[in-house]
Short mmCIF file of C-alpha atoms in Angstrom, two decimals:
data_model
loop_
_atom_site.label_atom_id
_atom_site.label_comp_id
_atom_site.label_asym_id
_atom_site.label_seq_id
_atom_site.Cartn_x
_atom_site.Cartn_y
_atom_site.Cartn_z
CA MET A 8 -89.91 -65.62 88.98
CA ALA A 9 -86.40 -64.18 88.98
CA GLU A 10 -85.46 -66.55 86.15
CA LEU A 11 -88.48 -65.36 84.13
CA ARG A 12 -87.50 -61.71 84.64
CA THR A 13 -83.97 -62.50 83.46
CA LYS A 14 -85.31 -64.17 80.31
CA VAL A 15 -87.64 -61.25 79.61
CA LYS A 16 -84.78 -58.75 80.04
CA SER A 17 -82.58 -60.84 77.75
CA LEU A 18 -85.35 -60.96 75.12
CA MET A 19 -85.92 -57.20 75.37
CA ARG A 20 -82.20 -56.52 74.99
CA PHE A 21 -82.19 -58.64 71.84
CA VAL A 22 -85.36 -57.08 70.39
CA PHE A 23 -84.02 -53.56 70.91
CA SER A 24 -80.41 -54.39 70.12
CA ARG A 25 -78.61 -52.37 67.52
CA LEU A 26 -78.46 -55.30 65.10
CA VAL A 27 -82.21 -55.99 65.22
CA VAL A 28 -83.11 -52.30 64.95
CA THR A 29 -80.75 -51.94 61.98
CA GLY A 30 -82.29 -55.01 60.32
CA VAL A 31 -85.80 -53.64 60.79
CA LEU A 32 -84.79 -50.27 59.33
CA LEU A 33 -83.21 -51.95 56.30
CA LEU A 34 -86.34 -54.07 55.83
CA LEU A 35 -88.55 -50.97 56.00
CA GLN A 36 -86.31 -49.29 53.42
CA ALA A 37 -86.64 -52.32 51.10
CA VAL A 38 -90.45 -52.31 51.50
CA TRP A 39 -90.54 -48.58 50.78
CA LEU A 40 -88.46 -49.06 47.61
CA PHE A 41 -90.72 -51.93 46.50
CA ILE A 42 -93.83 -49.78 46.95
CA LEU A 43 -92.16 -46.87 45.18
CA PHE A 44 -91.23 -48.98 42.16
CA ASN A 45 -94.77 -50.38 41.96
CA LYS A 46 -96.18 -46.85 42.03
CA LEU A 47 -93.81 -45.87 39.23
CA ALA A 48 -94.66 -48.90 37.08
CA GLU A 49 -96.62 -46.79 34.64
CA TYR A 50 -93.45 -44.81 33.97
CA ALA A 51 -91.35 -47.96 33.43
CA GLY A 52 -90.35 -46.96 29.92
CA TRP A 53 -88.89 -43.64 31.02
CA ILE A 54 -87.26 -45.22 34.08
CA ASN A 55 -85.57 -47.81 31.88
CA VAL A 56 -84.22 -45.10 29.58
CA VAL A 57 -82.88 -43.04 32.50
CA GLY A 58 -81.35 -46.16 34.10
CA VAL A 59 -79.60 -47.18 30.90
CA VAL A 60 -78.27 -43.63 30.39
CA ILE A 61 -76.86 -43.61 33.92
CA SER A 62 -75.29 -47.02 33.32
CA VAL A 63 -73.65 -45.82 30.10
CA VAL A 64 -72.27 -42.72 31.85
CA MET A 65 -70.98 -44.77 34.81
CA CYS A 66 -69.50 -47.35 32.44
CA ALA A 67 -67.61 -44.62 30.57
CA ALA A 68 -66.40 -43.12 33.86
CA LEU A 69 -65.20 -46.54 35.03
CA ILE A 70 -63.29 -47.26 31.80
CA ARG A 71 -61.68 -43.81 31.91
CA LYS A 72 -60.31 -44.22 35.47
CA ASP A 73 -56.62 -45.07 35.39
CA SER A 74 -56.48 -45.75 39.14
CA THR A 75 -59.05 -48.57 39.01
CA VAL A 76 -57.50 -52.04 38.86
CA PRO A 77 -58.58 -54.27 35.92
CA GLU A 78 -60.36 -56.77 38.19
CA PHE A 79 -62.67 -54.02 39.49
CA LYS A 80 -63.43 -52.90 35.95
CA ILE A 81 -64.19 -56.40 34.70
CA SER A 82 -66.52 -57.13 37.62
CA TRP A 83 -68.48 -53.93 37.23
CA LEU A 84 -68.65 -54.19 33.44
CA ALA A 85 -70.11 -57.68 33.82
CA LEU A 86 -72.70 -56.24 36.20
CA PHE A 87 -73.57 -53.49 33.70
CA ILE A 88 -74.21 -56.17 31.05
CA LEU A 89 -76.37 -58.27 33.39
CA MET A 90 -78.24 -55.26 34.86
CA PRO A 91 -78.21 -52.43 32.29
CA VAL A 92 -80.93 -50.47 34.10
CA GLN A 93 -79.83 -50.85 37.72
CA GLY A 94 -76.07 -51.31 37.20
CA GLY A 95 -75.26 -47.62 36.92
CA LEU A 96 -77.07 -46.76 40.13
CA LEU A 97 -75.35 -49.62 41.96
CA TYR A 98 -71.95 -48.41 40.79
CA LEU A 99 -72.80 -44.84 41.78
CA TRP A 100 -73.64 -46.02 45.30
CA TRP A 101 -71.15 -48.87 45.86
CA GLY A 102 -68.49 -48.56 43.17
CA ASP A 103 -64.72 -48.10 43.28
CA HIS A 104 -64.87 -44.53 44.60
CA ARG A 105 -62.57 -42.70 46.90
CA PRO A 106 -64.28 -41.67 50.14
CA ALA A 107 -66.90 -38.97 49.94
CA LEU A 108 -65.64 -35.41 49.55
CA ARG A 109 -66.33 -34.34 53.15
CA LEU A 110 -64.43 -37.29 54.61
CA ARG A 111 -61.50 -36.76 52.22
CA ARG A 112 -61.23 -33.09 53.14
CA LYS A 113 -61.31 -33.79 56.88
CA LEU A 114 -58.55 -36.37 56.63
CA ALA A 115 -56.45 -34.22 54.29
CA ARG A 116 -56.58 -31.26 56.71
CA ALA A 117 -55.66 -33.52 59.60
CA ALA A 118 -52.72 -34.96 57.67
CA LEU A 119 -51.33 -31.46 57.05
CA ARG A 120 -51.39 -30.82 60.80
CA ILE A 121 -50.13 -34.14 62.13
CA ARG A 122 -47.66 -35.59 59.64
CA PRO A 123 -44.98 -32.93 60.30
CA LEU A 124 -44.81 -34.37 63.83
CA ARG A 125 -43.53 -37.64 62.33
CA THR A 126 -39.97 -36.45 61.70
CA PRO A 127 -37.47 -38.51 59.66
CA GLU A 128 -34.86 -40.68 61.38
CA PRO A 129 -31.78 -40.55 59.09
CA ALA A 130 -29.71 -42.75 61.42
CA GLY A 131 -32.20 -45.62 61.17
CA HIS A 132 -32.33 -45.47 57.38
CA ALA A 133 -28.53 -45.29 57.15
CA ARG A 134 -28.19 -48.41 59.31
CA LEU A 135 -30.65 -50.29 57.11
CA ALA A 136 -28.95 -49.18 53.89
CA ALA A 137 -25.62 -50.50 55.18
CA ALA A 138 -27.08 -53.83 56.33
CA ASP A 139 -29.61 -54.58 53.58
CA PRO A 140 -29.73 -52.27 50.52
CA ARG A 141 -32.74 -54.06 48.99
CA ALA A 142 -34.80 -53.67 52.17
CA ALA A 143 -33.63 -50.05 52.39
CA ALA A 144 -35.22 -49.42 48.98
CA THR A 145 -38.57 -50.65 50.34
CA ALA A 146 -38.14 -48.46 53.42
CA ALA A 147 -37.33 -45.44 51.23
CA TYR A 148 -40.56 -45.97 49.28
CA LEU A 149 -42.56 -45.98 52.51
CA GLU A 150 -40.81 -42.88 53.78
CA ASN A 151 -41.08 -40.92 50.52
CA TYR A 152 -44.70 -41.78 49.70
CA GLY A 153 -46.17 -42.31 53.15
CA GLY A 154 -43.96 -40.29 55.47
CA PHE A 155 -43.12 -43.28 57.70
CA PRO A 156 -39.55 -43.26 59.11
CA VAL A 157 -37.40 -46.26 59.99
CA TYR A 158 -36.57 -46.45 63.69
CA GLY A 159 -33.83 -48.16 65.64
CA ASP A 160 -33.49 -48.59 69.41
CA THR A 161 -36.97 -50.13 69.63
CA ARG A 162 -37.64 -53.40 71.40
CA VAL A 163 -40.09 -55.66 69.55
CA THR A 164 -42.07 -58.39 71.28
CA TYR A 165 -44.02 -60.82 69.08
CA TYR A 166 -47.18 -62.48 70.43
CA PRO A 167 -48.42 -65.70 68.79
CA SER A 168 -51.91 -65.40 70.29
CA GLY A 169 -54.38 -62.97 71.75
CA GLU A 170 -54.20 -64.78 75.08
CA GLU A 171 -50.50 -63.89 75.36
CA MET A 172 -50.81 -60.29 74.15
CA PHE A 173 -53.82 -59.30 76.27
CA PRO A 174 -52.04 -59.36 79.69
CA ALA A 175 -49.17 -57.33 78.21
CA MET A 176 -51.67 -54.72 76.96
CA LEU A 177 -53.25 -54.46 80.42
CA GLU A 178 -49.84 -54.18 82.11
CA ALA A 179 -48.78 -51.36 79.77
CA MET A 180 -52.02 -49.42 80.31
CA GLU A 181 -51.73 -49.77 84.07
CA LYS A 182 -48.36 -47.98 83.88
CA ALA A 183 -49.71 -45.05 81.82
CA GLU A 184 -48.89 -41.64 83.28
CA ARG A 185 -49.87 -39.19 80.53
CA TYR A 186 -52.09 -40.72 77.84
CA ILE A 187 -53.65 -43.91 76.46
CA PHE A 188 -54.86 -43.98 72.86
CA VAL A 189 -57.06 -46.91 71.76
CA GLU A 190 -58.25 -47.53 68.18
CA PHE A 191 -59.90 -50.80 67.11
CA PHE A 192 -62.14 -52.03 64.33
CA ILE A 193 -64.16 -54.32 66.62
CA ILE A 194 -65.04 -53.78 70.27
CA SER A 195 -67.56 -56.16 71.76
CA GLN A 196 -68.87 -56.29 75.31
CA GLY A 197 -67.51 -59.26 77.23
CA ARG A 198 -64.62 -60.17 79.48
CA MET A 199 -61.91 -58.65 77.28
CA TRP A 200 -63.56 -55.29 76.65
CA ASP A 201 -65.09 -55.05 80.13
CA THR A 202 -61.63 -55.46 81.66
CA VAL A 203 -60.12 -52.82 79.36
CA HIS A 204 -63.09 -50.51 79.88
CA GLU A 205 -62.77 -50.60 83.66
CA LEU A 206 -59.03 -49.92 83.43
CA LEU A 207 -59.55 -46.99 81.06
CA ARG A 208 -62.26 -45.56 83.29
CA ARG A 209 -59.96 -45.69 86.32
CA LYS A 210 -57.08 -44.10 84.42
CA ALA A 211 -59.28 -41.30 83.10
CA ALA A 212 -60.50 -40.60 86.64
CA ALA A 213 -56.85 -40.40 87.74
CA GLY A 214 -56.13 -37.66 85.18
CA VAL A 215 -54.67 -39.69 82.31
CA ASP A 216 -55.71 -38.47 78.84
CA VAL A 217 -57.71 -41.48 77.59
CA ARG A 218 -59.07 -41.45 74.02
CA LEU A 219 -60.80 -44.18 72.07
CA ILE A 220 -61.77 -44.58 68.39
CA TYR A 221 -63.90 -47.49 67.24
CA ASP A 222 -65.37 -48.29 63.86
CA ASP A 223 -69.13 -47.93 64.05
CA THR A 224 -69.91 -50.73 61.59
CA GLY A 225 -67.31 -53.05 63.09
CA CYS A 226 -69.00 -52.61 66.48
CA VAL A 227 -72.60 -52.74 65.25
CA THR A 228 -73.27 -56.08 67.00
CA GLY A 229 -70.94 -55.54 69.95
CA LEU A 230 -71.78 -52.08 71.32
CA PRO A 231 -75.01 -50.15 71.87
CA VAL A 232 -75.84 -47.27 69.56
CA ARG A 233 -74.05 -44.01 70.49
CA TYR A 234 -71.87 -45.88 72.96
CA TRP A 235 -69.36 -43.04 72.80
CA ARG A 236 -71.73 -40.92 74.88
CA LYS A 237 -71.44 -43.35 77.79
CA LEU A 238 -67.66 -43.28 77.52
CA GLU A 239 -67.57 -39.48 77.39
CA ALA A 240 -69.67 -39.34 80.56
CA GLU A 241 -67.01 -41.50 82.24
CA GLY A 242 -64.17 -39.18 81.23
CA ILE A 243 -63.02 -41.28 78.26
CA ARG A 244 -62.84 -39.10 75.16
CA ALA A 245 -64.39 -41.24 72.43
CA LEU A 246 -65.67 -41.19 68.86
CA SER A 247 -67.18 -43.72 66.49
CA PHE A 248 -65.65 -43.51 63.04
CA ASN A 249 -67.96 -43.20 60.02
CA PRO A 250 -71.24 -43.90 61.87
CA PHE A 251 -73.30 -46.67 60.32
CA VAL A 252 -76.53 -45.52 58.70
CA PRO A 253 -78.97 -48.32 57.75
CA MET A 254 -79.42 -47.07 54.20
CA ILE A 255 -77.40 -46.83 51.01
CA ASN A 256 -74.41 -44.63 51.77
CA LEU A 257 -71.46 -43.56 49.64
CA VAL A 258 -68.81 -44.07 52.35
CA MET A 259 -70.05 -47.22 54.10
CA ASN A 260 -67.33 -49.23 52.34
CA ASN A 261 -64.54 -47.22 53.97
CA ARG A 262 -64.00 -48.67 57.43
CA ASP A 263 -61.34 -48.10 60.10
CA HIS A 264 -59.88 -51.61 60.21
CA ARG A 265 -56.81 -50.62 62.25
CA LYS A 266 -55.79 -52.04 65.63
CA ILE A 267 -53.71 -49.59 67.68
CA LEU A 268 -52.95 -49.17 71.37
CA VAL A 269 -50.48 -46.45 72.42
CA VAL A 270 -49.32 -45.72 75.98
CA ASP A 271 -47.47 -42.43 76.65
CA GLY A 272 -45.95 -42.53 73.15
CA GLU A 273 -43.43 -45.03 74.52
CA VAL A 274 -45.22 -48.34 73.97
CA ALA A 275 -47.50 -49.38 71.10
CA PHE A 276 -49.38 -52.56 70.21
CA THR A 277 -50.75 -53.60 66.83
CA GLY A 278 -51.68 -56.76 64.90
CA GLY A 279 -54.87 -58.58 64.02
CA ILE A 280 -56.32 -58.73 67.53
CA ASN A 281 -59.52 -56.80 68.30
CA LEU A 282 -61.14 -56.17 71.70
CA ALA A 283 -63.63 -59.06 71.69
CA ASP A 284 -63.68 -62.35 73.58
CA GLU A 285 -63.10 -64.62 70.58
CA TYR A 286 -59.68 -63.01 70.08
CA ILE A 287 -58.50 -64.39 73.43
CA ASN A 288 -60.51 -67.62 73.02
CA GLU A 289 -62.71 -66.70 75.94
CA LYS A 290 -65.56 -67.42 73.55
CA GLN A 291 -65.61 -70.12 70.85
CA ARG A 292 -67.03 -69.04 67.50
CA PHE A 293 -65.19 -70.87 64.73
CA GLY A 294 -63.04 -73.33 66.61
CA TYR A 295 -59.77 -72.07 68.03
CA TRP A 296 -59.14 -68.43 67.06
CA ARG A 297 -55.47 -67.91 66.16
CA ASP A 298 -54.10 -64.39 65.87
CA THR A 299 -50.84 -62.45 66.26
CA GLY A 300 -49.59 -59.06 67.39
CA VAL A 301 -46.50 -57.07 68.32
CA ARG A 302 -45.45 -54.70 71.10
CA LEU A 303 -43.09 -51.83 70.24
CA GLU A 304 -41.18 -50.19 73.07
CA GLY A 305 -39.11 -47.20 72.01
CA PRO A 306 -39.09 -44.45 69.36
CA ALA A 307 -41.14 -46.44 66.79
CA ALA A 308 -44.19 -46.19 69.06
CA TRP A 309 -44.39 -42.51 68.11
CA SER A 310 -45.47 -43.40 64.55
CA PHE A 311 -48.56 -45.14 65.93
CA THR A 312 -49.18 -42.11 68.15
CA THR A 313 -49.27 -39.83 65.12
CA MET A 314 -51.47 -42.28 63.17
CA PHE A 315 -54.01 -42.10 65.97
CA LEU A 316 -53.75 -38.31 66.29
CA GLU A 317 -54.33 -37.87 62.56
CA PHE A 318 -57.62 -39.77 62.75
CA TRP A 319 -58.57 -37.94 65.93
CA ALA A 320 -57.84 -34.51 64.45
CA ALA A 321 -59.95 -35.31 61.38
CA ASN A 322 -62.99 -35.87 63.59
CA ARG A 323 -62.11 -33.40 66.35
CA PRO A 324 -60.57 -30.50 64.39
CA LYS A 325 -60.34 -28.28 67.48
CA SER A 326 -58.10 -30.74 69.32
CA ASP A 327 -54.58 -29.58 70.15
CA GLU A 328 -52.03 -32.21 69.18
CA ARG A 329 -49.26 -30.09 70.71
CA ALA A 330 -50.63 -31.05 74.12
CA VAL A 331 -49.52 -34.63 73.43
CA PRO A 332 -45.85 -34.81 74.48
CA ARG A 333 -43.37 -36.79 72.40
CA PRO A 334 -41.22 -38.92 74.69
CA VAL A 335 -37.45 -38.52 74.75
CA PHE A 336 -35.43 -41.72 74.90
CA ALA A 337 -32.01 -41.32 76.49
CA SER A 338 -30.90 -44.82 75.50
CA PRO A 339 -32.13 -47.79 73.44
CA ALA A 340 -34.85 -49.94 74.97
CA PRO A 341 -33.38 -53.06 76.62
CA GLY A 342 -33.32 -55.91 74.12
CA ALA A 343 -33.73 -53.63 71.09
CA THR A 344 -32.45 -55.38 67.97
CA GLY A 345 -33.15 -54.75 64.31
CA LEU A 346 -35.06 -51.84 62.84
CA VAL A 347 -38.77 -51.04 62.80
CA GLN A 348 -41.02 -49.15 60.36
CA PRO A 349 -44.70 -48.76 61.30
CA PHE A 350 -46.96 -47.63 58.47
CA CYS A 351 -50.62 -47.16 57.60
CA ASP A 352 -52.67 -47.10 54.41
CA THR A 353 -55.71 -45.06 53.49
CA PRO A 354 -58.30 -45.04 50.67
CA VAL A 355 -58.13 -41.24 50.66
CA ASP A 356 -55.11 -41.07 48.35
CA ASP A 357 -54.19 -42.84 45.10
CA GLU A 358 -51.14 -44.62 46.54
CA THR A 359 -51.87 -48.27 47.36
CA ILE A 360 -49.15 -48.47 50.00
CA ALA A 361 -50.18 -51.77 51.61
CA LYS A 362 -50.42 -53.62 48.30
CA ASN A 363 -47.12 -52.18 47.10
CA VAL A 364 -45.35 -53.23 50.29
CA TYR A 365 -46.69 -56.77 49.91
CA LEU A 366 -45.53 -56.86 46.28
CA GLU A 367 -42.11 -55.64 47.42
CA LEU A 368 -41.80 -58.49 49.91
CA ILE A 369 -42.84 -61.06 47.30
CA ASN A 370 -40.50 -59.72 44.63
CA GLN A 371 -37.42 -59.51 46.85
CA ALA A 372 -37.84 -62.92 48.53
CA GLN A 373 -34.91 -65.21 47.81
CA ARG A 374 -35.32 -68.29 50.03
CA GLU A 375 -38.49 -68.26 52.15
CA LEU A 376 -41.76 -66.37 52.05
CA PHE A 377 -44.37 -67.39 54.63
CA ILE A 378 -47.77 -65.64 54.79
CA THR A 379 -50.75 -65.98 57.11
CA THR A 380 -54.04 -64.43 56.04
CA PRO A 381 -57.71 -65.09 56.87
CA TYR A 382 -58.90 -63.92 53.45
CA LEU A 383 -57.07 -64.63 50.20
CA ILE A 384 -58.62 -62.68 47.33
CA LEU A 385 -55.86 -62.00 44.84
CA GLU A 386 -55.49 -59.64 41.92
CA ASN A 387 -53.66 -61.05 38.93
CA ASP A 388 -50.40 -59.19 39.70
CA LEU A 389 -50.26 -60.56 43.25
CA LEU A 390 -51.14 -64.08 42.07
CA THR A 391 -48.51 -63.91 39.33
CA ALA A 392 -45.86 -62.55 41.71
CA LEU A 393 -46.48 -65.34 44.23
CA CYS A 394 -46.27 -68.07 41.59
CA LEU A 395 -43.21 -66.50 39.97
CA ALA A 396 -41.44 -66.39 43.34
CA ALA A 397 -42.14 -70.10 43.80
CA LYS A 398 -40.98 -70.87 40.25
CA ARG A 399 -37.66 -69.12 40.80
CA GLY A 400 -37.00 -71.33 43.82
CA VAL A 401 -38.46 -69.43 46.78
CA ASP A 402 -40.21 -71.60 49.37
CA VAL A 403 -43.60 -69.84 49.34
CA ARG A 404 -46.13 -70.98 51.93
CA ILE A 405 -49.57 -69.49 52.59
CA TYR A 406 -51.58 -70.38 55.70
CA THR A 407 -55.37 -69.91 55.68
CA PRO A 408 -58.29 -70.79 57.99
CA GLY A 409 -59.72 -74.29 58.20
CA ILE A 410 -63.04 -73.15 59.67
CA PRO A 411 -64.60 -70.10 57.98
CA ASP A 412 -66.12 -67.05 59.60
CA LYS A 413 -67.72 -66.07 56.27
CA PRO A 414 -68.63 -69.13 54.13
CA THR A 415 -68.76 -67.25 50.80
CA ILE A 416 -65.36 -65.59 51.35
CA PHE A 417 -63.98 -68.97 52.46
CA GLN A 418 -65.03 -70.55 49.17
CA LEU A 419 -63.67 -67.55 47.29
CA THR A 420 -60.33 -67.96 49.09
CA ARG A 421 -60.20 -71.64 48.13
CA SER A 422 -60.92 -70.78 44.49
CA TYR A 423 -57.34 -69.45 44.20
CA PHE A 424 -55.75 -72.64 45.56
CA PRO A 425 -55.43 -74.58 42.25
CA ALA A 426 -53.61 -71.73 40.50
CA LEU A 427 -51.28 -71.26 43.49
CA ILE A 428 -50.55 -74.98 43.85
CA ASN A 429 -49.93 -75.39 40.12
CA GLY A 430 -47.56 -72.42 40.38
CA GLY A 431 -45.51 -74.15 43.08
CA VAL A 432 -46.92 -72.36 46.14
CA LYS A 433 -47.56 -74.50 49.23
CA VAL A 434 -51.01 -73.84 50.70
CA TYR A 435 -52.06 -74.85 54.22
CA SER A 436 -55.38 -74.92 56.05
CA PHE A 437 -55.46 -74.38 59.84
CA THR A 438 -57.75 -77.27 60.75
CA PRO A 439 -58.42 -76.45 64.46
CA GLY A 440 -60.26 -73.24 63.66
CA PHE A 441 -60.07 -69.72 62.29
CA LEU A 442 -56.72 -68.12 61.42
CA HIS A 443 -57.08 -64.35 61.66
CA SER A 444 -53.42 -63.23 61.73
CA LYS A 445 -51.90 -61.07 58.99
CA THR A 446 -48.20 -61.91 59.34
CA TRP A 447 -45.42 -62.07 56.74
CA TYR A 448 -41.93 -63.57 57.00
CA CYS A 449 -39.31 -63.07 54.28
CA ASP A 450 -35.87 -64.74 54.33
CA GLY A 451 -35.23 -63.99 57.99
CA ARG A 452 -34.60 -60.39 56.86
CA ILE A 453 -38.06 -58.79 56.90
CA GLY A 454 -41.35 -59.45 58.64
CA ALA A 455 -44.70 -57.70 58.80
CA VAL A 456 -47.37 -57.85 61.50
CA GLY A 457 -50.54 -55.79 61.26
CA SER A 458 -54.20 -55.53 60.28
CA ILE A 459 -53.87 -55.84 56.48
CA ASN A 460 -55.58 -58.81 54.82
CA LEU A 461 -54.83 -60.07 51.31
CA ASP A 462 -58.17 -58.95 49.89
CA TYR A 463 -59.68 -56.01 48.03
CA ARG A 464 -61.20 -54.39 51.10
CA SER A 465 -57.94 -54.18 53.02
CA LEU A 466 -55.86 -53.15 50.00
CA TYR A 467 -58.26 -50.56 48.55
CA LEU A 468 -61.20 -49.63 50.79
CA HIS A 469 -60.18 -49.76 54.45
CA PHE A 470 -57.92 -47.73 56.69
CA GLU A 471 -55.17 -50.15 57.74
CA CYS A 472 -51.87 -50.34 59.62
CA SER A 473 -48.90 -52.66 59.99
CA THR A 474 -45.26 -52.81 61.12
CA LEU A 475 -42.28 -53.83 59.02
CA LEU A 476 -39.51 -55.51 61.00
CA TYR A 477 -35.99 -55.46 59.53
CA GLY A 478 -33.84 -58.06 61.25
CA GLY A 479 -33.92 -58.65 65.00
CA GLU A 480 -34.90 -61.44 67.33
CA ALA A 481 -38.63 -61.03 66.68
CA LEU A 482 -38.18 -62.52 63.20
CA ARG A 483 -36.92 -65.77 64.72
CA ASP A 484 -40.01 -65.81 66.93
CA ILE A 485 -42.26 -65.29 63.90
CA ARG A 486 -40.66 -68.15 61.98
CA ALA A 487 -40.87 -70.49 64.98
CA ASP A 488 -44.54 -69.61 65.42
CA MET A 489 -45.25 -70.29 61.75
CA MET A 490 -43.61 -73.69 62.01
CA ASP A 491 -45.80 -74.43 65.05
CA LEU A 492 -48.80 -73.24 63.06
CA GLU A 493 -47.86 -75.50 60.16
CA SER A 494 -47.76 -78.52 62.48
CA ARG A 495 -51.47 -77.90 63.15
CA CYS A 496 -52.36 -77.43 59.49
CA HIS A 497 -53.40 -79.64 56.61
CA ARG A 498 -51.42 -79.10 53.43
CA VAL A 499 -53.90 -78.55 50.63
CA GLU A 500 -53.43 -80.71 47.53
CA LEU A 501 -55.05 -80.37 44.12
CA SER A 502 -57.28 -83.32 45.03
CA ASP A 503 -58.76 -81.14 47.81
CA CYS A 504 -59.76 -78.42 45.33
CA ARG A 505 -62.51 -78.01 42.78
CA THR A 506 -60.98 -79.40 39.57
CA SER A 507 -64.06 -80.64 37.71
CA TRP A 508 -65.54 -78.60 34.86
CA LEU A 509 -68.42 -77.44 37.04
CA GLY A 510 -66.13 -76.82 40.00
CA THR A 511 -63.74 -74.65 38.02
CA LEU A 512 -66.69 -72.74 36.60
CA VAL A 513 -67.99 -71.99 40.12
CA SER A 514 -64.50 -70.84 41.14
CA ALA A 515 -64.22 -68.62 38.06
CA VAL A 516 -67.60 -66.99 38.79
CA LEU A 517 -66.58 -66.37 42.42
CA ARG A 518 -63.34 -64.71 41.31
CA LEU A 519 -65.26 -62.60 38.79
CA VAL A 520 -67.37 -61.05 41.56
CA ALA A 521 -64.49 -60.96 44.11
CA PRO A 522 -63.96 -57.16 43.89
CA LEU A 523 -67.66 -56.67 44.73
CA CYS A 524 -67.48 -58.77 47.95
#
C-alpha cells in the first residue's frame, strides 16, 4: 500500500510538474491559433497581403541593420523567401533584436549605479604591459569597452571537474561571514542543489546576507514554479531572471547563462558548472559529464561581486549596494601568480565583448591554441581566423563532446569539422561522454575559463561571464588537463565526416539555419 501511495505521489508530481503544465499551455495556445486561423479563412486574401507587407518591412529593417552579422541576415532572408506570409511575424517575435525596451532600461540604470564600484587597477595593467604588451592590448580593450580591470595578487585555482570544484564551493560558503551571492543558469533539485540549499538556509538564519539569482527558463525542469517564494520564506533573498511565459515572447531568447558564486567579496567561483547532479556526475545523462571551473581568491573576486550586484539592482531597484562592503586586502593571497581579468557580456549593448575576446586570442596565438566547447557553431570570421591560425603554424586543437545532449546541435557542430580539418585545425571528440567546459589555452600566456560557448546564443543572445588568466600556475594546470582530456578523445578525421554530395548538402543546410537554433 505504501509503495502504491509513493507511485501515485510520483505520478501526481509529474502530471503537475512545471514542464508538463508548460507543455499543456503551449499545446492549448497552438490549438487556439489553429482555430483562429480556420475562423479567419474567409479573409485569407487580406491576411496574405498583410503578412507579405510585414515581411517586406521586416526584411528592409533587417538589411538596414549594421549590427546584425551576415549569417543572421542570410538565414532570415532565406526564411522570408520560403515563408513570405509568416516570415515577417516570426522575425518580429524571434529575430535578431536587442532585449525588449523595459529590460534594457532596467539593466542600463543598474549599470550606471554599479559599474563605478568597479574601480580601475592601474598597477595590474602596468604589470601586464611590461610582461606581455600584446596581451595588455586585449586587457585594455576589455577595460575601455567593458569596464573590467586587470587584477594582481589573486590566487587562481583551476578545477578539471565538477566533482573537484563542488567541495571547494561548500567549504568557501561555510566560511562566509557577511554575504553569499549565487547566480546560475541551471539549478535542479538533487544532491548537489539540496546540499547547497541547506547550507544557504543555515547561513541566512545565522545573519549572513544570502542572495540567489536563477534563470527561469534554465530551471524550468529542475525547480517548481515561483520557487523564489520558498527561498524568500527561508530568509534567502531570491529572484528568477526573465520569468518563462509559455507563449511567444520578445525576450525569451535572452537568458542569464552565467555561473557565479561570491563569498564576502573575497572568493569567487565561475566556469561551466551549474547546480545540478549531472555536473558532479552524481547522475548519468550523456555518459561522463566533463566540465571545468576556477576559484579566485583576492581582489579579482570583486569584479564578480559587482556583476552580480548589477543584475540584482536591475530587478530590485530599491536595493542598496553600498551595504555590500568591499574587502580590503593587506597582502597578496598566498600562491597568487599571474594576473586576472574577470569579464561579462550582455545582449543589451552593441559591443560583442565575448566574441571579440575570442577573436583576440585566436589572432594573437603563436604556438598553441587549445579550445574546449560543447557547441561549435561558427560565423565565417571565427572559422576563417581559426584556419588562418593553423595555416600560419599555430597548433590549433578543438575538443568537442562525443555524446550529444542536443542531437541537432551535435550534428550542426560536426558540420564545421571538414572545413576546420581542411584548414589544418585538429578536432577531437570526447568519447566517454559530454564535454561541457568552455576553456581556452593560448601559448602558455593566456587562458580563459567561463560560461561562454562558441555559438550564436552565447555570443549574441545570452548574458555570459568568463575570466582571462594572464600567466600564472593555473595555465600549466589547464594545459595538463587538456592533455589528459585529449588522451580520452578520438581525433576526428575527414573519413569520419560527411563528405558525400548529399552529406555536404545536409551540412550546408544545417549551417544555413544555425543562427536560428
